Short mmCIF file of C-alpha atoms and ligand atoms in Angstrom, two decimals:
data_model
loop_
_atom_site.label_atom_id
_atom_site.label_comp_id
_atom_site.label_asym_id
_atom_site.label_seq_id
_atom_site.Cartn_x
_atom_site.Cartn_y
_atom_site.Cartn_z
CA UNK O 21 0.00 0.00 0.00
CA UNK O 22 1.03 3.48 -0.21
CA UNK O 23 0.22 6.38 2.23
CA UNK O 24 0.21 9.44 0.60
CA UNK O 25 1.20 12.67 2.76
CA UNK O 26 -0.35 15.83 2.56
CA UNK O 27 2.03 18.41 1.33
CA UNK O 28 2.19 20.71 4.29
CA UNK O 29 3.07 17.38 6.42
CA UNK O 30 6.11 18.00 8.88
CA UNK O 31 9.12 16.00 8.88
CA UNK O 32 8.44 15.01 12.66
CA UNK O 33 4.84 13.88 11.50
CA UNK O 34 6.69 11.74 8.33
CA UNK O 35 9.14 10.25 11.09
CA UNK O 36 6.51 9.17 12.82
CA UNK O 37 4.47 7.51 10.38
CA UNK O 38 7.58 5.64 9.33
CA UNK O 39 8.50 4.57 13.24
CA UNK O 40 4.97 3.36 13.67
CA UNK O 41 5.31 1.11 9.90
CA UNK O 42 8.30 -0.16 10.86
CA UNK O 43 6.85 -0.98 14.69
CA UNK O 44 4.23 -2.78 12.87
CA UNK O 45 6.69 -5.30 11.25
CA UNK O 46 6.53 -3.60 7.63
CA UNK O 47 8.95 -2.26 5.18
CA UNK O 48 8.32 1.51 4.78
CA UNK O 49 9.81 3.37 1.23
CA UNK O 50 10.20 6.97 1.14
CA UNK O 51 9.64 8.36 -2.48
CA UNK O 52 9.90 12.33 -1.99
CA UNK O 53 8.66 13.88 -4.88
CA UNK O 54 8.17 17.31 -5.83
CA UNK O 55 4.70 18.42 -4.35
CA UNK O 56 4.83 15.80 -1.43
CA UNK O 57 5.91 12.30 -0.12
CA UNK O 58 4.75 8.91 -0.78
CA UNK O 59 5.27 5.69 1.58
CA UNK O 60 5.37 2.82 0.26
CA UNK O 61 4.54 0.19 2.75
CA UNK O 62 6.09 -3.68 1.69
CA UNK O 63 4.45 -6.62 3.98
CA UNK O 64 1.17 -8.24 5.23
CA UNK O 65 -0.85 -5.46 4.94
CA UNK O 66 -3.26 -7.08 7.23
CA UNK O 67 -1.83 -5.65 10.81
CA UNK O 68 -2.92 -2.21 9.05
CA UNK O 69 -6.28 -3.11 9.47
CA UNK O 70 -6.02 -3.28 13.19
CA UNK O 71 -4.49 0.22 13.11
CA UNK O 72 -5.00 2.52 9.97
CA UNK O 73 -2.59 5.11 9.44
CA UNK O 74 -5.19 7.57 7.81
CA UNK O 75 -5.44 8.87 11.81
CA UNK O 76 -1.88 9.98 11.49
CA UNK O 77 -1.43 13.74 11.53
CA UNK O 78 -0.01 14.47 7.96
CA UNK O 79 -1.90 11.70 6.02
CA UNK O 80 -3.86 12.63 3.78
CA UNK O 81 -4.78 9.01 2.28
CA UNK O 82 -3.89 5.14 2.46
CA UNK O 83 -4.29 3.23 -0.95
CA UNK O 84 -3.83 -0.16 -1.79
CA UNK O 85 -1.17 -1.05 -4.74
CA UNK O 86 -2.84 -3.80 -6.73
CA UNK O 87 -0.37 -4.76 -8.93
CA UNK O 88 2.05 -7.33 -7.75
CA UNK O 89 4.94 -4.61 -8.20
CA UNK O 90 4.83 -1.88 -5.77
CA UNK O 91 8.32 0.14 -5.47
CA UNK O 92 8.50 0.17 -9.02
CA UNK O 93 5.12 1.29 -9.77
CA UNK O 94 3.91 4.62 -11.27
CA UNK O 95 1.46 4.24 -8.16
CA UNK O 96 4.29 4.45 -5.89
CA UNK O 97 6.56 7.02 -7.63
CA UNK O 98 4.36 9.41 -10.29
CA UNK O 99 7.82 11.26 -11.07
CA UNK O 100 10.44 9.30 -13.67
CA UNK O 101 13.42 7.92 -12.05
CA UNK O 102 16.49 9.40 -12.53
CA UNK O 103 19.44 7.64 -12.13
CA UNK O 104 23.17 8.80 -12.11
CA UNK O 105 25.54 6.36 -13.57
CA UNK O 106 28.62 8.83 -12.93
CA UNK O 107 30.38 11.64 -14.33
CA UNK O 108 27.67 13.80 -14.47
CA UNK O 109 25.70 11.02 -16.71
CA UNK O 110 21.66 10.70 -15.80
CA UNK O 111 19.59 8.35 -16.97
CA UNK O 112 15.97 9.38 -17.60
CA UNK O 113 17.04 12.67 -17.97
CA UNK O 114 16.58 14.61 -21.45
CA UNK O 115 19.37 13.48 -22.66
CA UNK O 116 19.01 10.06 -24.37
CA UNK O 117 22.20 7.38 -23.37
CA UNK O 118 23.89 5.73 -26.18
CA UNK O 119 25.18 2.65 -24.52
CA UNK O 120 27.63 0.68 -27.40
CA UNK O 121 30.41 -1.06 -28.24
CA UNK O 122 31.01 -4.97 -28.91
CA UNK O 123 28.87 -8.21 -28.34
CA UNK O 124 32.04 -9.53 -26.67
CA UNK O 125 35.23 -8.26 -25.35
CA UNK O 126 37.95 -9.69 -27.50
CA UNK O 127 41.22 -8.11 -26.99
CA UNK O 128 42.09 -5.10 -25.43
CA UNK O 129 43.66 -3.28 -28.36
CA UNK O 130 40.28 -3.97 -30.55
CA UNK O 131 38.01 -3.07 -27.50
CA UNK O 132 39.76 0.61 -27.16
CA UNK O 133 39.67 1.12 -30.82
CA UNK O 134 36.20 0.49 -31.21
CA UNK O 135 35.45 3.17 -27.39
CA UNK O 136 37.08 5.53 -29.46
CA UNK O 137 35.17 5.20 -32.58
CA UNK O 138 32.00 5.22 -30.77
CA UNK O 139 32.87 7.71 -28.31
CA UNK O 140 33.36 10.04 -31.50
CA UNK O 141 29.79 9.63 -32.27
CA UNK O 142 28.22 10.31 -29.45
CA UNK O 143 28.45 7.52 -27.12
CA UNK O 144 28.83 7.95 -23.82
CA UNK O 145 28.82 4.87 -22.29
CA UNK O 146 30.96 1.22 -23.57
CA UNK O 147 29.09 -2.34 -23.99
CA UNK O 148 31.01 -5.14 -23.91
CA UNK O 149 30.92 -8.47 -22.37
CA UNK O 150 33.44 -10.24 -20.37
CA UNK O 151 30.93 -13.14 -18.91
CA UNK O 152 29.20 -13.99 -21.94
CA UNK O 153 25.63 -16.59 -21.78
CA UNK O 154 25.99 -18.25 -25.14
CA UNK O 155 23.84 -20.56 -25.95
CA UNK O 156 26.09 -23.17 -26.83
CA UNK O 157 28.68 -24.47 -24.59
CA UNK O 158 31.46 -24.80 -27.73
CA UNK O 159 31.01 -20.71 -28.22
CA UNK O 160 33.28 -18.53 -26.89
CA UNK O 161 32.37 -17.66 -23.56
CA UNK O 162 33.99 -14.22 -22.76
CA UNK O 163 37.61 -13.63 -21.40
CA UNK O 164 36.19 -12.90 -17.84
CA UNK O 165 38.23 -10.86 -15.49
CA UNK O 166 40.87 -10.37 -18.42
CA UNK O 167 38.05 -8.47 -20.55
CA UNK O 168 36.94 -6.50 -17.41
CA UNK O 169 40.79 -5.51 -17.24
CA UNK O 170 40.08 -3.76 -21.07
CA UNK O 171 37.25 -1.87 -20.38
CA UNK O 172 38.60 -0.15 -17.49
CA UNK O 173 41.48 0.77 -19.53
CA UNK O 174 38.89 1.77 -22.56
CA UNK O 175 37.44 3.81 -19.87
CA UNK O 176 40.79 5.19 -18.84
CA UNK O 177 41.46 6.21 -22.58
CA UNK O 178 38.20 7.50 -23.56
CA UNK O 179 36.15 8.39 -20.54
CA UNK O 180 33.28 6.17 -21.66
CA UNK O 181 31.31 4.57 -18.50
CA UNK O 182 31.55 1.15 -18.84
CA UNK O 183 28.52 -1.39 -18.57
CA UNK O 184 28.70 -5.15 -18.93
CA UNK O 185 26.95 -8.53 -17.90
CA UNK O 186 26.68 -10.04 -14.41
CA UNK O 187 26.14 -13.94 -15.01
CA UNK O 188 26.98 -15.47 -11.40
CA UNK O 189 26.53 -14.05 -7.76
CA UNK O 190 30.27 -15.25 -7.15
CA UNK O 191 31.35 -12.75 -9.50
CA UNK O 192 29.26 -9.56 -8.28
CA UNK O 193 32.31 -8.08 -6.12
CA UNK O 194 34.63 -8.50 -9.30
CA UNK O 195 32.12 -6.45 -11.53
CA UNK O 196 31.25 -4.31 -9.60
CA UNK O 197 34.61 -3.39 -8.99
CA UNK O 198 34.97 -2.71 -13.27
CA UNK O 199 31.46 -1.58 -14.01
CA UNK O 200 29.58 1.75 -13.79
CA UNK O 201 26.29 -0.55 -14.95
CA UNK O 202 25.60 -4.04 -14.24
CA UNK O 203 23.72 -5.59 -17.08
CA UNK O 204 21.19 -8.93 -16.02
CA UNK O 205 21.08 -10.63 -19.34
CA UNK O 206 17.63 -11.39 -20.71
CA UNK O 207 18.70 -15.34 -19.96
CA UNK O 208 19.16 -14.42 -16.10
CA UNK O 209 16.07 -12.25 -16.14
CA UNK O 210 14.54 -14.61 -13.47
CA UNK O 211 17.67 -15.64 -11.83
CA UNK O 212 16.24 -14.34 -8.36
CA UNK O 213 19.39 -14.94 -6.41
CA UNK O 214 21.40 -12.73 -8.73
CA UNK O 215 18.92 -9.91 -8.72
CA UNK O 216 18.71 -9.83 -4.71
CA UNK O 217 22.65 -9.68 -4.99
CA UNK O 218 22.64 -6.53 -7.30
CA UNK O 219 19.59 -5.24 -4.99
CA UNK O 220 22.19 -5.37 -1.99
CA UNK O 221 24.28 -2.92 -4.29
CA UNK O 222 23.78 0.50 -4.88
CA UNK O 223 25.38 0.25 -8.71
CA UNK O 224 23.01 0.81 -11.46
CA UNK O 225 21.17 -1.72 -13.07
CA UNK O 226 20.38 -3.17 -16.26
CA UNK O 227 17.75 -5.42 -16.15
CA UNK O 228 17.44 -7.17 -19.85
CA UNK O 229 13.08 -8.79 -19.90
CA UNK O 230 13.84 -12.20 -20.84
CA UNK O 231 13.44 -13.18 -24.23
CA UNK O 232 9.94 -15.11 -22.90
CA UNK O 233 9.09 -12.84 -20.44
CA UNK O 234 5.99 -10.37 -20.19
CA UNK O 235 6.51 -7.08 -18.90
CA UNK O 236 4.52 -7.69 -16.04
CA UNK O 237 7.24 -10.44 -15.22
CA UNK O 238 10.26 -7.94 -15.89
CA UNK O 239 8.45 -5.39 -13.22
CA UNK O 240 8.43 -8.42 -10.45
CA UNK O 241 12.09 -9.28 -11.58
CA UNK O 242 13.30 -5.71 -11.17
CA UNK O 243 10.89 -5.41 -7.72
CA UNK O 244 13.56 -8.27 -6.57
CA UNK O 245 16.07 -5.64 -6.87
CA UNK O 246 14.33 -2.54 -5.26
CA UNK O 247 13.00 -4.59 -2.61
CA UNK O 248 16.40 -4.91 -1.41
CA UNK O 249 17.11 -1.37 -1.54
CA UNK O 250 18.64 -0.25 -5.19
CA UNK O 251 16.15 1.93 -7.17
CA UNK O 252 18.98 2.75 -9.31
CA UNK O 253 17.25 0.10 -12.31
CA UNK O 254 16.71 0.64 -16.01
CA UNK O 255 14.68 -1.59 -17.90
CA UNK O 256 15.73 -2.87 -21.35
CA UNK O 257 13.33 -4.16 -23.82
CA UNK O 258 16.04 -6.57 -26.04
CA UNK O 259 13.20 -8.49 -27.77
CA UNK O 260 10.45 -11.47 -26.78
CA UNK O 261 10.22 -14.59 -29.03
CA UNK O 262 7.00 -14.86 -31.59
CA UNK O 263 6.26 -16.92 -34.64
CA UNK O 264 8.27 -14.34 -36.84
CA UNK O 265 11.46 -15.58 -37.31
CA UNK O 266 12.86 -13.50 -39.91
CA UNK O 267 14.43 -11.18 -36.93
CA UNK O 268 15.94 -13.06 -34.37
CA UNK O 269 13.38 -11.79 -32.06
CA UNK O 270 10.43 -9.16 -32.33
CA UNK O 271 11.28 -5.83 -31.19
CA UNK O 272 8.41 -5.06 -28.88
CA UNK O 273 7.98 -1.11 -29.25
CA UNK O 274 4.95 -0.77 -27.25
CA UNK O 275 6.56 -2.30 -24.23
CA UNK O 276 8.40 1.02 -24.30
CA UNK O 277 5.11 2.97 -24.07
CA UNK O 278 3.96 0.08 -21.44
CA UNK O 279 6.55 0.14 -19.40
CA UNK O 280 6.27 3.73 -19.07
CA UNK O 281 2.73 4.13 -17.77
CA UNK O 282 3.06 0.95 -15.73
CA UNK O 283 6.62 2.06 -13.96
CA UNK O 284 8.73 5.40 -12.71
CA UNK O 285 11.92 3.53 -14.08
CA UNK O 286 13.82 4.13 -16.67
CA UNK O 287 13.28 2.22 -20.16
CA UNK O 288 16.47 1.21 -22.92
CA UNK O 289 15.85 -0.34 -26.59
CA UNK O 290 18.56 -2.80 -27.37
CA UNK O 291 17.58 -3.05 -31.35
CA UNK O 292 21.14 -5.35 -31.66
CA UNK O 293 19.88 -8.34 -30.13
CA UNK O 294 15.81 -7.80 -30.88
CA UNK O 295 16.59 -7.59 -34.78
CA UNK O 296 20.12 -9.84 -35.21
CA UNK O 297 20.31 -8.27 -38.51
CA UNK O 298 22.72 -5.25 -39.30
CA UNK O 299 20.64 -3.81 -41.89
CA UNK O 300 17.61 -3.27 -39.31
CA UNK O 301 19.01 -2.17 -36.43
CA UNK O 302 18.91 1.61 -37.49
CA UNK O 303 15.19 1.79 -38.02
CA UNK O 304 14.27 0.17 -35.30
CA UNK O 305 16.92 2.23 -32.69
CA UNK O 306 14.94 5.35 -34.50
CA UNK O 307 11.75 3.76 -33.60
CA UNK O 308 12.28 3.31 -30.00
CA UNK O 309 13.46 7.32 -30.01
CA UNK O 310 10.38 8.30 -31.33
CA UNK O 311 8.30 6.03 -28.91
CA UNK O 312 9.78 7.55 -25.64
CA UNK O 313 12.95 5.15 -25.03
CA UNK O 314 15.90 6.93 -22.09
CA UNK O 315 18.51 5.39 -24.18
CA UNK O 316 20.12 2.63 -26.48
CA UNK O 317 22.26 -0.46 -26.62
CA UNK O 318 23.45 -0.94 -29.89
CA UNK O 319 26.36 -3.42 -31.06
CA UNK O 320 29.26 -1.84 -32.72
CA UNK O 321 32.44 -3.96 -34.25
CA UNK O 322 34.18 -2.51 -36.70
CA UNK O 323 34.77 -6.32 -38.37
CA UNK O 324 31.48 -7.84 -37.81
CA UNK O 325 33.03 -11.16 -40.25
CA UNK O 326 35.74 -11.35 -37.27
CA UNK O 327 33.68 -11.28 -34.31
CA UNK O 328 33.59 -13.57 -31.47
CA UNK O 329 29.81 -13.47 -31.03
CA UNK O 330 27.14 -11.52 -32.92
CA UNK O 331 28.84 -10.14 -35.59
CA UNK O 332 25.56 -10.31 -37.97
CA UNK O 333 23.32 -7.34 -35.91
CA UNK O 334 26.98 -5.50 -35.34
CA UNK O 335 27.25 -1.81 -36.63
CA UNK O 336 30.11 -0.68 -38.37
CA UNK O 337 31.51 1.96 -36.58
CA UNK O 338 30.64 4.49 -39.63
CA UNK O 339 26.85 3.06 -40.02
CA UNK O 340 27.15 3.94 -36.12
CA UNK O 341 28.02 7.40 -36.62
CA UNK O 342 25.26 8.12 -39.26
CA UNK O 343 22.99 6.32 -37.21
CA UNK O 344 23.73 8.66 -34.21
CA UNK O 345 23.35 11.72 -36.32
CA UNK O 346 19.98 10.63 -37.79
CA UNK O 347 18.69 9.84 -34.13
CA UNK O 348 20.05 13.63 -32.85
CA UNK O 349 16.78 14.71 -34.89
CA UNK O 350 14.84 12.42 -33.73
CA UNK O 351 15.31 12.88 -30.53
CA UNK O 352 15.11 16.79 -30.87
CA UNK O 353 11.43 16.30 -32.47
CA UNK O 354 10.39 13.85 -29.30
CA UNK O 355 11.45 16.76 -26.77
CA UNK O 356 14.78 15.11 -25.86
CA UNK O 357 18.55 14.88 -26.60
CA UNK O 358 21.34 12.79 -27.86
C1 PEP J 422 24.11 -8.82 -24.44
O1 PEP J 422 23.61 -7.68 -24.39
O2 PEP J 422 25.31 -9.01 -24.53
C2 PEP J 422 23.23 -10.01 -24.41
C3 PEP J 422 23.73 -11.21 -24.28
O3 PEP J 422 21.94 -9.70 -24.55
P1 PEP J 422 20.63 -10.53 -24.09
O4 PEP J 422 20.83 -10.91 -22.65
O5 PEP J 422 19.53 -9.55 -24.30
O6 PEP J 422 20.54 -11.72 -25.00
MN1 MN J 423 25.42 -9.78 -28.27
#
């Protein structure tokens, strides 16, 4: 449930509200927003029966949250998330995020080539994996801490944040060491024990909706992670499976539009891995501007016949740069920047 405070309530009144939650054996969220402050109680809303908070000087209502997902409902929070990744960098901001770079990290003279190149178009943050969830067990599955080694020095070189996958809890102290952004890969969407562990961080979050997921699933995957105490999540719609098999998935543009009535958090199109075609990616990375998106993952190698994974739905790094300039007006005619 969430108690909604009147906006002349006093911070004694607030502390008291939250004592008395807490006394009662709940979770209490504070969402402050611009006009007043929300609670958002977690727990067996039952005991509230037996003593309703509406009483409490400052309240001005109690409402139940009917969805399943409560801290990362619009309910809960009517203001979009922002969330700072470093250097000055906000997600869900005006400013639209170009997150790109490689499938895979593959050596580290390759990997800062490529920062560079898309750094020069507008990028500001580097993709690349280093834990890599291939499907088959004979494809190459990442250099590990090696490839986290690169990107900090791609960082170092360029300034580019870096973000990059989180397979195993055993690893989360390792990444988060290297990583600005933790990415949970579509295939670990519902890997509940590796969402509580990013929860316990306060590192941004990437949470990929699995490739069979709804949304409604994705919002109870990334409630895992606020429950624990990081609201600093993005969502990223990567594509869901359907009959059309063409693409390797089916971009689902209206989750973007969903996702944003249903949540406060932030929403990124990965058109790479929805399309697995080259040739497609730019329309649909221009689609998902148009339809509201915070920002993009998009796969850049400049010798997609070389590459260690994906090379098919990788950019060249010029198609990159053309792409980013076509998206700039984009972007400028949906109210926002790239
Ligand atoms: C990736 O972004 O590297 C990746 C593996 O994507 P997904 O989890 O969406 O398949
Ligand atoms: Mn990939």
């Amino acid at each position: 449930m969430i108690i909604v405070l009147r906006p002349d309530a006093s911070k004694k009144q607030i502390d008291h509200i939250i004592e008395r939650v807490k006394k009662l054996g709940l979770k209490p969220w504070v969402s402050k927003g611009a006009e007043r402050t929300i609670i958002g109680v977690i727990g067996d809303e039952e005991v509230l029966r037996i003593q309703p908070l509406e009483v409490f000087p400052g309240v001005e209502k109690v409402m139940p949250i009917l969805t399943p997902y409560k801290l990362v409902s619009r309910d809960f929070k009517k203001e979009d998330s922002r969330i700072e990744v470093g250097r000055g960098l906000v997600v869900g901001s005006e400013q639209i995020i170009v997150m790109a770079g490689p499938c895979s990290v593959e050596n580290e003279k390759l990997l800062v080539e490529i920062a560079g190149r898309v750094k020069e178009a507008g990028a500001t943050v580097l993709r690349g994996g280093a834990f890599k969830p291939r499907s088959s067990p004979y494809s190459f599955q990442g250099l590990g801490e090696e490839g986290l080694k690169y990107l900090a020095r791609a960082k170092k070189e360029t300034g580019l944040l870096i973000v990059t996958e989180l397979m195993d809890t055993r690893d989360m102290a390792l990444v988060e060491k290297y990583a600005d952004i933790i990415q949970i890969g579509a295939r670990n969407m519902q890997n509940f024990n590796l969402l509580k562990v990013v929860g316990r961080s306060k590192k941004p979050v990437l949470l990929k909706r699995g490739m069979s997921s709804t949304i409604k699933e994705l919002l109870m995957s990334a409630e895992y992670i606020l429950s624990e105490g990081n609201f600093n999540v993005m969502l990223c719609e990567r594509g869901i499976r359907t009959f059309e098999d063409y693409t390797r998935f089916t971009l689902d543009i209206s989750a973007v539009a969903a996702i944003k009535a249903l949540s406060h958090l932030p929403v990124i199109v990965d058109p790479s891995h929805a399309t697995g075609k080259w040739g497609l990616v730019a329309s649909c990375a221009k689609a998902a501007v148009a339809a509201g998106c915070d920002g993009l993952l998009i796969e850049v190698h400049p010798n997609p016949e070389e590459a260690l994974s994906d090379g098919a739905q990788s950019l060249l790094p010029e198609n990159f740069k053309t792409l980013m300039q076509d998206l700039k007006k984009i972007a400028r005619a949906a109210g926002r920047k790239i």
